[in-house]
Every structure is written in structure tokens, then in C-alpha cells.
C-alpha positions in Angstrom: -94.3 -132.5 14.0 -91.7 -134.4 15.9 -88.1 -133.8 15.6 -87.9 -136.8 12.6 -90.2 -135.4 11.1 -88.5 -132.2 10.6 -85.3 -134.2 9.9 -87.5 -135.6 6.8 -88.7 -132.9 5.6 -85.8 -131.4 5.3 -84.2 -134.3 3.7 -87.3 -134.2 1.0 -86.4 -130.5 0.6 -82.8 -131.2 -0.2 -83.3 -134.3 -2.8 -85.8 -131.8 -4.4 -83.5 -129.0 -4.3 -80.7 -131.4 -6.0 -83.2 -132.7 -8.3 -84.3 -129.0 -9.6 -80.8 -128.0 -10.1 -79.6 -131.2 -12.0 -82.5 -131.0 -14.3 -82.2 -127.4 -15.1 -78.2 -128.0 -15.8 -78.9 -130.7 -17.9 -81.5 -128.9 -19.9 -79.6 -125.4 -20.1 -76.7 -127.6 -21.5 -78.3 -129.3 -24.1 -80.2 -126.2 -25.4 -77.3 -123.7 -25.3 -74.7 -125.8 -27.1 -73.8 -124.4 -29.7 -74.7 -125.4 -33.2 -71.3 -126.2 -35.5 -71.6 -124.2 -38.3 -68.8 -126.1 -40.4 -69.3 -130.0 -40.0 -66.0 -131.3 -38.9 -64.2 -133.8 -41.1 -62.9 -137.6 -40.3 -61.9 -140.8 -41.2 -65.6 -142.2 -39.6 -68.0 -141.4 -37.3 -69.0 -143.3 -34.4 -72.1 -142.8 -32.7 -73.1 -143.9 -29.9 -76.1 -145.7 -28.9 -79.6 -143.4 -27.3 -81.6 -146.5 -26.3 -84.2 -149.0 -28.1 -87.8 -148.9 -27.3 -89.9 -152.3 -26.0 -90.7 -152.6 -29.5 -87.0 -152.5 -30.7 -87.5 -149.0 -32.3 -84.9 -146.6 -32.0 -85.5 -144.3 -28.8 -85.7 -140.5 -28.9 -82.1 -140.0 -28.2 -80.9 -142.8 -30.7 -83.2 -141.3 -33.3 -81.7 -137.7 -33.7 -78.0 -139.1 -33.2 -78.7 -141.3 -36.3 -80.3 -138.9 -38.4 -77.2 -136.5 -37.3 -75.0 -139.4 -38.6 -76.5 -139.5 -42.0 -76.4 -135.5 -41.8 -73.0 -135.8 -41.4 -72.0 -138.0 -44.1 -74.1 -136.2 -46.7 -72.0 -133.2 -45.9 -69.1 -135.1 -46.7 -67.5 -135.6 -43.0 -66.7 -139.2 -42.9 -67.2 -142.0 -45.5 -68.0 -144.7 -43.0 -70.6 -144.7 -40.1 -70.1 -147.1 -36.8 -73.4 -147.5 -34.9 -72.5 -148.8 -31.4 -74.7 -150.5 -29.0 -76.3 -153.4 -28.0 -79.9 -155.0 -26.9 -81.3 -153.9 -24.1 -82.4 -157.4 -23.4 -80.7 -160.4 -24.3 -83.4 -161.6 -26.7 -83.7 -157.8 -27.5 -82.5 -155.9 -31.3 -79.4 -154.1 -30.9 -79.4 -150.1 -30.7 -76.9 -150.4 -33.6 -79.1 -151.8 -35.5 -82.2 -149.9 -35.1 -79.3 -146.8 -35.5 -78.6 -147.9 -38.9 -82.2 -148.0 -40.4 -83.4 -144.8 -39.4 -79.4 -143.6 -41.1 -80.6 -145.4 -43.9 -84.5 -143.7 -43.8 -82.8 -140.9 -43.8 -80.2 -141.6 -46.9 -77.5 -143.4 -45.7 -76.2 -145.9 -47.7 -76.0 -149.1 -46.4 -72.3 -148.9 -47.9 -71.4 -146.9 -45.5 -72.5 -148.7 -42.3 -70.6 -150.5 -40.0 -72.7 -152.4 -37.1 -71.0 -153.1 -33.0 -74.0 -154.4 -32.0 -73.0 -155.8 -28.5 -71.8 -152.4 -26.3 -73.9 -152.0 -23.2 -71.9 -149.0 -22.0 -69.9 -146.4 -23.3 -67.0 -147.6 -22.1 -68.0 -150.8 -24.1 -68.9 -148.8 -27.0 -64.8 -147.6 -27.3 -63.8 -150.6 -26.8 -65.9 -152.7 -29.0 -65.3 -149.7 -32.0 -61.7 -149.4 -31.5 -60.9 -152.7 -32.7 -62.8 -151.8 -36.0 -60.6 -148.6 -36.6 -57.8 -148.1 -38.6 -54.5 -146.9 -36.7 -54.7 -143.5 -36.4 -57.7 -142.7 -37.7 -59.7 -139.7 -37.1 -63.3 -140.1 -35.8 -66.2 -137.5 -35.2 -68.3 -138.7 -32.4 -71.9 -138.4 -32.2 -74.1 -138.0 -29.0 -76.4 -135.8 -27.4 -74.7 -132.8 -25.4 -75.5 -134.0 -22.3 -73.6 -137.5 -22.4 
């Protein structure tokens, strides 16, 4: 093995290394958060957007933030719900959208829901929602430890 060859292997070694590291931080951190034992009370809750399937189903991560949403409201912590996000392709259902039926699946009332179905960031997803807020209100905002 030539001296690049070295060089790459090394270089494989390293992005591995990075790789392992990353993963096992991101998984220690979403296991070892703590579970609130009091749910925390608001004005609404905003929750952020987890991804669409191809089918326009609400991914994995939307799916447990949704069902935390309606969680939440049952226990009295906000009277209003704000599912953020848009499609992941223009032709595409919103996230919101798919958000808001599993909330409902899961006893939400419609009611209570409030749709920003055109966010493709989190940066877009405070900006969008803020203009839908009352001054000064208090939110409780749900995503996944990791984000």
C-alpha cells in the first residue's frame, strides 16, 4: 500500500470515527432526556413538523410529535394546537396536515387545530407560526430531543 493509500485509509477511519460518535450522541440524547413529569402549561402548542412519507403519511418522527400534541392538550396544557410544515414535494400533502389527523386519531378535536402548512424549515416554521400568535402568548413546543 502506497502512501495514498494510507492517506485513505486513514481518512475512512476518521469519517467512521466521526460517524460513530455522532450517532451514539444523538442516540444517548434522545434516550436519556428526561421524561416531564408535570406537563407544562401555555397559550398553544406548536409542533413542528417530523417528515411525510412517499405516500403522504405522517413519518416516524411526525407521528410521535403529534400524538404528543394531543397528549398534551388532553392534559389540559394548551387549548389550541399549530402543526407546522409543508410538502415535501410541491405536488406533495403538507406535514401539518398529515400532523393534524393522526392528533385527531388520537382525540384531538378538530377545534383545536390550527394548520401552517407551507414551512420547509424550522426557521420557516417560526416565522410562518408567529404571525398566527397572539402578542405575548405562551407556547409549548413540541419536537423530538434531538432537533
Amino acid at each position: 500500500m502506497g502512501r495514498f493509500g494510507r492517506w485513505l485509509m486513514r481518512g475512512v477511519l476518521a469519517v467512521l470515527l466521526i460517524w460513530a460518535l455522532t450517532f451514539t450522541a444523538i442516540l444517548s440524547w434522545t434516550f436519556l432526556w428526561p421524561e416531564a413529569q408535570t406537563p407544562p402549561e401555555g397559550d398553544v402548542i406548536i409542533c413542528l413538523g417530523g417528515g411525510v412519507t412517499a405516500g403522504g403519511e405522517a413519518g416516524p418522527g411526525s407521528t410521535i410529535r403529534a400524538e404528543t400534541c394531543a397528549a398534551l392538550y388532553e392534559a389540559g396544557a394548551a387549548a389550541q394546537v399549530i402543526f407546522t410544515g409543508g410538502p415535501s414535494r410541491p405536488e406533495g400533502r403538507s406535514v401539518a396536515e398529515a400532523m393534524a389527523e393522526v392528533a385527531m386519531s388520537a382525540g384531538l378535536p378538530e377545534t383545536a387545530i390550527f394548520i401552517e402548512p407551507h414551512a420547509q424549515s424550522t426557521l420557516q416554521n417560526a416565522l410562518f407560526t408567529r404571525a398566527m400568535l397572539a402578542e405575548g402568548a405562551e407556547v409549548i413546543l413540541v419536537t423530538e430531543a434531538f432537533h
